[in-house]
Amino acid sequence: MGFPLTRRIRSRLTGLGGVGLAALLLSGAARADGTFLQFDIAPTAEDGVAAVTRGRVNYGLTHAAYDGGSTLGASLTYSFPIADAGTIKIGPSLSRTLDDDGDAETGFGAKISYDRYIVTEGGFVYLLGEYNTIDNNWFATVQFGLPAAVTLELSAGGSDNYEAATVGLSKRIGTGPVSLRAGYKLLAEEVYVGVSINTF
């Protein structure tokens, strides 16, 4: 990014938030139209995500607030299904970073991602990998659908400005779209909790 705030982002912007790091949600599930909303909170950060898929078009928005500032990210991607082998999504992205002193920086780039949803006998497996040219941002995750509407999630990400790795669980409430989330940020060494709404 090119100014001192990036040193604070490196230590604070971890977990499933921030530009690119929330790519799992921004990419949207390839299964159907839907909307995804999520909010996570940890001792040093708050992360929000919104994602909407309509046909082959995916709209994404993230917001991360952390010690020293905040980052807003957006993307607009188009899906290219590969038969039964998953989906590639490509499109423009942008970010806006603001520190507590009022210094701001805007970045423009492109994002490419690959995701695949696999139905298994006991649930599902969801795979995603993404690269965003803004700050060489990358993200990878795998989700395992378990019995009792529980999902295990393992994620890692990084860029020119941060590194992150998380492990988490989510539990759907009843048969509706709302899930409760909790997990651990391995590099930041802190717990996060959150809630999500998923209509995919």
mmCIF file of C-alpha atoms in Angstrom, residues 23-119:
data_model
loop_
_atom_site.group_PDB
_atom_site.id
_atom_site.type_symbol
_atom_site.label_atom_id
_atom_site.label_comp_id
_atom_site.label_asym_id
_atom_site.label_seq_id
_atom_site.Cartn_x
_atom_site.Cartn_y
_atom_site.Cartn_z
ATOM 1 C CA ALA A 23 -12.770 -14.229 -0.618
ATOM 2 C CA LEU A 24 -14.563 -17.411 0.349
ATOM 3 C CA LEU A 25 -17.680 -15.331 0.767
ATOM 4 C CA LEU A 26 -17.069 -12.773 -1.947
ATOM 5 C CA SER A 27 -16.765 -15.425 -4.612
ATOM 6 C CA GLY A 28 -20.259 -16.688 -3.860
ATOM 7 C CA ALA A 29 -21.315 -20.314 -4.025
ATOM 8 C CA ALA A 30 -21.660 -21.568 -7.579
ATOM 9 C CA ARG A 31 -24.762 -23.586 -6.785
ATOM 10 C CA ALA A 32 -27.535 -20.966 -7.179
ATOM 11 C CA ASP A 33 -28.541 -17.351 -6.787
ATOM 12 C CA GLY A 34 -28.311 -16.168 -3.229
ATOM 13 C CA THR A 35 -27.159 -13.639 -0.657
ATOM 14 C CA PHE A 36 -24.576 -14.025 2.087
ATOM 15 C CA LEU A 37 -24.088 -11.714 5.082
ATOM 16 C CA GLN A 38 -21.525 -12.264 7.833
ATOM 17 C CA PHE A 39 -20.118 -10.409 10.809
ATOM 18 C CA ASP A 40 -17.193 -11.581 12.982
ATOM 19 C CA ILE A 41 -15.686 -9.906 16.026
ATOM 20 C CA ALA A 42 -12.360 -10.547 17.774
ATOM 21 C CA PRO A 43 -10.364 -8.614 20.395
ATOM 22 C CA THR A 44 -8.392 -6.691 17.739
ATOM 23 C CA ALA A 45 -10.713 -6.651 14.716
ATOM 24 C CA GLU A 46 -14.262 -6.589 13.411
ATOM 25 C CA ASP A 47 -15.036 -8.018 9.974
ATOM 26 C CA GLY A 48 -18.172 -7.749 7.848
ATOM 27 C CA VAL A 49 -18.955 -9.374 4.507
ATOM 28 C CA ALA A 50 -21.806 -9.133 2.008
ATOM 29 C CA ALA A 51 -22.045 -11.188 -1.177
ATOM 30 C CA VAL A 52 -24.767 -11.485 -3.794
ATOM 31 C CA THR A 53 -24.895 -13.836 -6.798
ATOM 32 C CA ARG A 54 -27.384 -13.348 -9.608
ATOM 33 C CA GLY A 55 -26.951 -15.704 -12.507
ATOM 34 C CA ARG A 56 -23.264 -15.657 -13.447
ATOM 35 C CA VAL A 57 -22.591 -12.246 -11.873
ATOM 36 C CA ASN A 58 -21.169 -11.993 -8.330
ATOM 37 C CA TYR A 59 -21.129 -8.792 -6.240
ATOM 38 C CA GLY A 60 -18.916 -8.643 -3.147
ATOM 39 C CA LEU A 61 -18.258 -6.172 -0.345
ATOM 40 C CA THR A 62 -16.032 -6.450 2.740
ATOM 41 C CA HIS A 63 -15.276 -4.146 5.637
ATOM 42 C CA ALA A 64 -12.596 -4.656 8.289
ATOM 43 C CA ALA A 65 -11.993 -2.418 11.304
ATOM 44 C CA TYR A 66 -8.789 -2.970 13.298
ATOM 45 C CA ASP A 67 -6.399 -1.146 15.616
ATOM 46 C CA GLY A 68 -5.196 1.805 13.556
ATOM 47 C CA GLY A 69 -7.803 2.015 10.824
ATOM 48 C CA SER A 70 -10.203 0.247 8.491
ATOM 49 C CA THR A 71 -10.389 -1.240 5.007
ATOM 50 C CA LEU A 72 -13.312 -1.427 2.579
ATOM 51 C CA GLY A 73 -13.168 -3.755 -0.409
ATOM 52 C CA ALA A 74 -15.467 -4.488 -3.344
ATOM 53 C CA SER A 75 -15.476 -6.814 -6.330
ATOM 54 C CA LEU A 76 -17.580 -7.625 -9.369
ATOM 55 C CA THR A 77 -16.855 -10.982 -10.984
ATOM 56 C CA TYR A 78 -18.300 -13.130 -13.746
ATOM 57 C CA SER A 79 -18.570 -16.907 -13.439
ATOM 58 C CA PHE A 80 -17.232 -19.448 -15.930
ATOM 59 C CA PRO A 81 -18.476 -22.935 -14.933
ATOM 60 C CA ILE A 82 -16.212 -25.858 -15.871
ATOM 61 C CA ALA A 83 -18.721 -28.683 -16.302
ATOM 62 C CA ASP A 84 -18.659 -30.633 -13.000
ATOM 63 C CA ALA A 85 -15.132 -29.487 -12.097
ATOM 64 C CA GLY A 86 -16.006 -26.200 -10.400
ATOM 65 C CA THR A 87 -16.234 -22.545 -11.356
ATOM 66 C CA ILE A 88 -13.736 -19.842 -12.269
ATOM 67 C CA LYS A 89 -14.672 -16.235 -11.484
ATOM 68 C CA ILE A 90 -12.888 -13.205 -12.902
ATOM 69 C CA GLY A 91 -13.468 -9.480 -12.539
ATOM 70 C CA PRO A 92 -12.333 -6.085 -11.216
ATOM 71 C CA SER A 93 -11.721 -5.269 -7.567
ATOM 72 C CA LEU A 94 -11.036 -2.171 -5.505
ATOM 73 C CA SER A 95 -10.057 -1.283 -1.949
ATOM 74 C CA ARG A 96 -10.111 1.817 0.226
ATOM 75 C CA THR A 97 -7.910 1.943 3.342
ATOM 76 C CA LEU A 98 -8.236 4.649 5.989
ATOM 77 C CA ASP A 99 -6.053 5.057 9.066
ATOM 78 C CA ASP A 100 -6.955 6.782 12.328
ATOM 79 C CA ASP A 101 -5.020 9.906 11.272
ATOM 80 C CA GLY A 102 -7.231 10.341 8.214
ATOM 81 C CA ASP A 103 -4.701 9.125 5.643
ATOM 82 C CA ALA A 104 -6.377 7.140 2.889
ATOM 83 C CA GLU A 105 -5.333 5.038 -0.056
ATOM 84 C CA THR A 106 -7.380 3.549 -2.891
ATOM 85 C CA GLY A 107 -6.345 0.490 -4.875
ATOM 86 C CA PHE A 108 -7.727 -0.933 -8.123
ATOM 87 C CA GLY A 109 -7.042 -4.423 -9.399
ATOM 88 C CA ALA A 110 -8.425 -7.705 -10.660
ATOM 89 C CA LYS A 111 -9.515 -10.888 -8.945
ATOM 90 C CA ILE A 112 -9.579 -14.477 -10.139
ATOM 91 C CA SER A 113 -10.927 -17.367 -8.104
ATOM 92 C CA TYR A 114 -11.734 -21.039 -8.404
ATOM 93 C CA ASP A 115 -14.296 -22.786 -6.238
ATOM 94 C CA ARG A 116 -15.993 -26.141 -6.140
ATOM 95 C CA TYR A 117 -18.833 -27.558 -4.054
ATOM 96 C CA ILE A 118 -18.795 -31.349 -3.706
ATOM 97 C CA VAL A 119 -21.675 -33.311 -2.214
#
